CSV table of C-alpha atoms and ligand atoms in Angstrom, one decimal:
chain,number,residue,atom,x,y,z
A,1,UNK,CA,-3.4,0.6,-9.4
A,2,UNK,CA,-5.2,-2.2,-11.1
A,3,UNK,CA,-3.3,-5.0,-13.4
A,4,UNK,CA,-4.6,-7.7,-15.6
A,5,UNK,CA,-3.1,-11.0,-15.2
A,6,UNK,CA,-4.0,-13.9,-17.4
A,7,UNK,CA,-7.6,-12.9,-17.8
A,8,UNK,CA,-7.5,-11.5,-14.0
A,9,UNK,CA,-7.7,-8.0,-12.8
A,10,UNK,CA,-6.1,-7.8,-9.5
A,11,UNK,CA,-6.8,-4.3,-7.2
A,12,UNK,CA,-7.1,-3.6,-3.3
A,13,UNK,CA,-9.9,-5.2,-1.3
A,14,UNK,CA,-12.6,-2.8,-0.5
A,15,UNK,CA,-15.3,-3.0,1.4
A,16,UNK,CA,-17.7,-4.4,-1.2
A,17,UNK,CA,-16.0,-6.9,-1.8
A,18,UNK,CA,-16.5,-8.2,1.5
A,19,UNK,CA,-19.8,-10.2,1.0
A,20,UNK,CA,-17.7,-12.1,-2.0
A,21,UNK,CA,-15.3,-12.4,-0.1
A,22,UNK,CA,-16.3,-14.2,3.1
A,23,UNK,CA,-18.0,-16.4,1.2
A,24,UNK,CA,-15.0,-18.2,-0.8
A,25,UNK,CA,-13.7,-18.3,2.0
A,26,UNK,CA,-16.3,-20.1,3.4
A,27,UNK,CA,-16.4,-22.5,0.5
A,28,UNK,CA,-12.6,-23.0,0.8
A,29,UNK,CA,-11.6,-23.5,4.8
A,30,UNK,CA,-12.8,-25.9,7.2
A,31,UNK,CA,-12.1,-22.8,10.5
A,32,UNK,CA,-13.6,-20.4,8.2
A,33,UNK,CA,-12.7,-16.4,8.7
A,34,UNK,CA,-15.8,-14.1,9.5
A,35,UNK,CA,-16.7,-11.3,7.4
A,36,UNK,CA,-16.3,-9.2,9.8
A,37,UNK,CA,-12.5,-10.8,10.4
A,38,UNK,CA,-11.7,-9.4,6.8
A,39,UNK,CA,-13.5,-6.2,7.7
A,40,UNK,CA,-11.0,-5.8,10.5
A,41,UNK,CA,-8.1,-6.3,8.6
A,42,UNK,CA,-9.3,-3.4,6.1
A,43,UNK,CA,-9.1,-1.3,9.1
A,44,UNK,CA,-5.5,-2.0,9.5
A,45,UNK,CA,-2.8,0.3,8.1
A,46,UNK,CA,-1.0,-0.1,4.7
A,47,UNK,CA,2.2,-0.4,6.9
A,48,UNK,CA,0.5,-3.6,8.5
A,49,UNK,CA,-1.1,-5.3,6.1
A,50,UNK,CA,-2.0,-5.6,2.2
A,51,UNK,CA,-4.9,-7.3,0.8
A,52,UNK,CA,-5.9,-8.0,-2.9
A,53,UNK,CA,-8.8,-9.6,-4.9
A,54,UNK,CA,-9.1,-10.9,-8.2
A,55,UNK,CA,-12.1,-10.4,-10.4
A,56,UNK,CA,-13.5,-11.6,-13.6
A,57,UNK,CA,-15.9,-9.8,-15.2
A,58,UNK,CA,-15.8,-7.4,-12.2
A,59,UNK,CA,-16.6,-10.5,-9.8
A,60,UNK,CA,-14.0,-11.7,-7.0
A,61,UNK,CA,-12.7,-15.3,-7.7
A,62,UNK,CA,-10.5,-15.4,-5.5
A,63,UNK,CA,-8.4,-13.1,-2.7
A,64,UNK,CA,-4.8,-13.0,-0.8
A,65,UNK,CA,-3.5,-10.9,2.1
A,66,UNK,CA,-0.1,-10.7,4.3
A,67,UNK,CA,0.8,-8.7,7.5
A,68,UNK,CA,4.2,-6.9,7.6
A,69,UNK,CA,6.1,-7.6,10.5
A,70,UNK,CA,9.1,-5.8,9.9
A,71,UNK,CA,10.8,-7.1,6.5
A,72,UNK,CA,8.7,-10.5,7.0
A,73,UNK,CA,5.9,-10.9,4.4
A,74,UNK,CA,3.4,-13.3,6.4
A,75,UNK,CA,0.8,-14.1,4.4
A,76,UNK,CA,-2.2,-14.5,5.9
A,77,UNK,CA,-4.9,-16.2,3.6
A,78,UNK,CA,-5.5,-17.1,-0.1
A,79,UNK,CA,-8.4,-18.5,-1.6
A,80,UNK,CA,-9.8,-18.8,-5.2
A,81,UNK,CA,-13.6,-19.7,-6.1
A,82,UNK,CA,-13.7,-24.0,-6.1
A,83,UNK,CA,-15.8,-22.7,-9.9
A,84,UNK,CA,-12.7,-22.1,-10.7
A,85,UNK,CA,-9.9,-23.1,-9.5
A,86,UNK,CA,-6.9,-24.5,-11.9
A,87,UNK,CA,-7.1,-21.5,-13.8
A,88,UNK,CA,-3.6,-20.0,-12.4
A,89,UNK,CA,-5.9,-17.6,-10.6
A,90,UNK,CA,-4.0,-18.2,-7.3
A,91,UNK,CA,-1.1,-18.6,-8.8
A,92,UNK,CA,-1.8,-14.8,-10.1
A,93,UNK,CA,-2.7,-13.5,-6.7
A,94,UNK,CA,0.0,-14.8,-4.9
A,95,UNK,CA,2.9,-13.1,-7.4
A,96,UNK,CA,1.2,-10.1,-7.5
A,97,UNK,CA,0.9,-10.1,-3.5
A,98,UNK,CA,4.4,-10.5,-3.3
A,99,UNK,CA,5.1,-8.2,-5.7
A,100,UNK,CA,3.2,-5.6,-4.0
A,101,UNK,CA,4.6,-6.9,-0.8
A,102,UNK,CA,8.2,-6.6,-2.1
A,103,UNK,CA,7.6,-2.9,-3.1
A,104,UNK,CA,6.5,-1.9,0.5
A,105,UNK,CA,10.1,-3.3,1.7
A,106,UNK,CA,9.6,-7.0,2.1
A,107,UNK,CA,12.6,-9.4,2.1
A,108,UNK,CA,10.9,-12.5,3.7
A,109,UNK,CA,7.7,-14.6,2.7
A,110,UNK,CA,6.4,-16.6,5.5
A,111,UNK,CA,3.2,-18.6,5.7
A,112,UNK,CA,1.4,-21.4,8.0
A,113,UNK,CA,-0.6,-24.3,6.0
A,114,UNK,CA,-2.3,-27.6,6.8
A,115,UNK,CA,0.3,-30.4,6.6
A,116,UNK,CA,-2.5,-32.2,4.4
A,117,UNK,CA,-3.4,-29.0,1.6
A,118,UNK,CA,-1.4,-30.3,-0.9
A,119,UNK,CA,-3.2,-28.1,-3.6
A,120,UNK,CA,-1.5,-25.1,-1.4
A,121,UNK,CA,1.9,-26.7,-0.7
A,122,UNK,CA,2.1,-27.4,-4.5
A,123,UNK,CA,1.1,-23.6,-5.0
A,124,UNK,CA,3.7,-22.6,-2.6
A,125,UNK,CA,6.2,-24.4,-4.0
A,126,UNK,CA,6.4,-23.0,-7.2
A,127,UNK,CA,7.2,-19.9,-5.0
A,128,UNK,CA,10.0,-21.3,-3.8
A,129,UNK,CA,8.2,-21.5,-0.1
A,130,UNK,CA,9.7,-24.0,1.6
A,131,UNK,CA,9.0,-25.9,5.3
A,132,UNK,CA,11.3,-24.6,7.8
A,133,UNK,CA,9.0,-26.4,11.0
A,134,UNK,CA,5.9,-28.0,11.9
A,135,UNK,CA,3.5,-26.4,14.7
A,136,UNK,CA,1.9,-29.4,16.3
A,137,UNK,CA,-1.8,-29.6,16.6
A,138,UNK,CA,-2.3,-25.5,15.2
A,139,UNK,CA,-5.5,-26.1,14.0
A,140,UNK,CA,-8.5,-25.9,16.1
A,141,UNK,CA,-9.6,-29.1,14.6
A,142,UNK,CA,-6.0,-30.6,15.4
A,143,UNK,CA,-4.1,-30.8,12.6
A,144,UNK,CA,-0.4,-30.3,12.4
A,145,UNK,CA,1.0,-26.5,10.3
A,146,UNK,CA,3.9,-26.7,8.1
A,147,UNK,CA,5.7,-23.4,8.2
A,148,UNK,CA,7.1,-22.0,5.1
A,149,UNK,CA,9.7,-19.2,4.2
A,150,UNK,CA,11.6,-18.1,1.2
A,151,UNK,CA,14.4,-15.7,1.7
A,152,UNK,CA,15.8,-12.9,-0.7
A,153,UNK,CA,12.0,-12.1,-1.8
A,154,UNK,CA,13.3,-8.6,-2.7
A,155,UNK,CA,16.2,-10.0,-5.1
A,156,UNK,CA,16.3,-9.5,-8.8
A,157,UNK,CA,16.8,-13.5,-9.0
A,158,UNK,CA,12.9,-13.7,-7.3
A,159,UNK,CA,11.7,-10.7,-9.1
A,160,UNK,CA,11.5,-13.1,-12.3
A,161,UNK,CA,10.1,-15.9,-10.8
A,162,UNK,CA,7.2,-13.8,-9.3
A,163,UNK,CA,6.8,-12.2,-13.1
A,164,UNK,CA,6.9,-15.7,-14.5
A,165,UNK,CA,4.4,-17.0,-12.0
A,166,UNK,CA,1.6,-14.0,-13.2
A,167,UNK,CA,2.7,-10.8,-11.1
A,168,UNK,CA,2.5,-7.9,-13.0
A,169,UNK,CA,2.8,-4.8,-11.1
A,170,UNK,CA,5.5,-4.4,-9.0
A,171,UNK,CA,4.2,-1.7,-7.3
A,172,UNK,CA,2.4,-0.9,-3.6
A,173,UNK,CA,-1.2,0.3,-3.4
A,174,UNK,CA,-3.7,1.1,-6.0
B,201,COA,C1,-4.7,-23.3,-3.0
B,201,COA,C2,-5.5,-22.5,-4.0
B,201,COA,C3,-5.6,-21.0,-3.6
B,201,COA,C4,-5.0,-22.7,-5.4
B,201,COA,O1,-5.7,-21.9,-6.3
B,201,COA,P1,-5.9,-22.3,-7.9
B,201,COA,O2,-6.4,-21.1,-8.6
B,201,COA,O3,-6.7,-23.5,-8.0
B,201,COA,O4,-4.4,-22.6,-8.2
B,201,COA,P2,-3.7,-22.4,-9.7
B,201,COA,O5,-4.6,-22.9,-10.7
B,201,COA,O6,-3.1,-21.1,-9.7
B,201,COA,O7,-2.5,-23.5,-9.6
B,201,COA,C5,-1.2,-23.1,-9.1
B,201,COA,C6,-0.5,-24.3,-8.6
B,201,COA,O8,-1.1,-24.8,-7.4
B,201,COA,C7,-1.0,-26.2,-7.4
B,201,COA,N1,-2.3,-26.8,-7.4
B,201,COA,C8,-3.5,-26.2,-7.6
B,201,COA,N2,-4.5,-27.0,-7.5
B,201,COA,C9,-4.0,-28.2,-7.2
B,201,COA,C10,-4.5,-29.5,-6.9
B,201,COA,N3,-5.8,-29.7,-6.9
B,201,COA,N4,-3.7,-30.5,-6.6
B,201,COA,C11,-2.3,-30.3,-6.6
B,201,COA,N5,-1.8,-29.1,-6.9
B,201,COA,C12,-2.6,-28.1,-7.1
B,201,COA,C13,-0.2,-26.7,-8.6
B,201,COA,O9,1.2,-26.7,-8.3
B,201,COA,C14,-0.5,-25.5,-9.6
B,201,COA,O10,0.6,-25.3,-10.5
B,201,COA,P3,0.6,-26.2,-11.9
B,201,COA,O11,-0.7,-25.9,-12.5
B,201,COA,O12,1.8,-25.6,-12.6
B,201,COA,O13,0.7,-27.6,-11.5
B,201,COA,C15,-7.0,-23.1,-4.0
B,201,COA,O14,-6.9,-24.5,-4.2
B,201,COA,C16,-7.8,-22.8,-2.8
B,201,COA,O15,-8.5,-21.8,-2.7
B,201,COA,N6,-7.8,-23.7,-1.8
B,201,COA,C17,-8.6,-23.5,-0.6
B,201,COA,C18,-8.0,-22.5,0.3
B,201,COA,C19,-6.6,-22.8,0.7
B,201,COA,O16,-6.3,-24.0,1.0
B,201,COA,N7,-5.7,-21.8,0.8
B,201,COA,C20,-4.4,-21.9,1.3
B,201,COA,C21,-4.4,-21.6,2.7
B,201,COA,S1,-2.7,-21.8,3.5
């Protein structure tokens, strides 16, 4: 299923999207993923893993994936275009991952991000993420993770904030 949010349309990563892909993420993390990284995790089953893109004008600004381990939503990467960013674009993908995430029986949202993104711990905020820990020294180049959960992810309570926050479909797959 597609859905259009703000002037987004969010759908399933594919395999041509991969090129686009790799390469905001390249722009956007100093340890970089590999393209063929993301084309492992399309691989994966949809019981493990859910990964979405967001196009404009049928190009990807920006993408956002989790792995399902049990009833824990741990989302694994999200990145929008530095073009354009400040848009709401991953404010977009992030709802609608959860969403998505929600429908396939997630209760949990877990995530690990640089003590010093403060662009992402704003984001993750607004989805009522909050630091539970630090890992010490989890990035290769040393610096600390903040670990993040919200709870009750699957309650009617969240349901509204993910709408508000530019989720639209509610619903698992495409
Ligand atoms: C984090 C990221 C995905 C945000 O995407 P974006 O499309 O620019 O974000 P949005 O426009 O949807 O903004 C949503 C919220 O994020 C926060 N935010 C975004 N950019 C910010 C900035 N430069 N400074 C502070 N807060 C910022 C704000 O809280 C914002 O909400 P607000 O507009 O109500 O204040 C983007 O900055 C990015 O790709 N960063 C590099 C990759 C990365 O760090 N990913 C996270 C890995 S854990």
């Amino acid at each position: 299923m597609r859905s259009e949010v703000t002037a987004l349309t969010v759908r399933e990563l594919a395999s041509d999207d991969l090129d686009a892909v790799a390469g905001i993420e390249q722009a956007s993390n100093p340890n970089p993923w590999s393209r063929s990284l993301f084309e492992g995790e399309l691989r994966m089953s949809p019981s493990e893993r859910h990964w979405i893109v967001g196009l404009v004008d049928d190009a990807v600004v920006g993408f956002a994936g989790a792995m399902f381990v049990g009833e824990d939503v741990h989302v694994m990467n999200v990145a929008v275009d530095p073009a354009v960013r400040g848009r709401g674009y991953g404010r977009a993908l992030l709802a609608e991952l959860l969403m998505r995430c929600v429908a396939q029986g997630g209760r949990q949202a877990t995530l690990e991000v640089r003590r010093g993104n403060m662009a992402a711990i704003a984001l993750y905020r607004h989805f009522r993420l909050g630091p539970v820990g630090i890992r010490s020294r989890y990035y290769p180049d040393g610096e600390d993770a903040l670990i993040l959960w919200a709870h009750d992810i699957d309650s009617a309570d969240y349901a509204a904030v993910l709408l508000r926050l530019g989720g639209r479909s509610g619903e698992a797959g495409d």
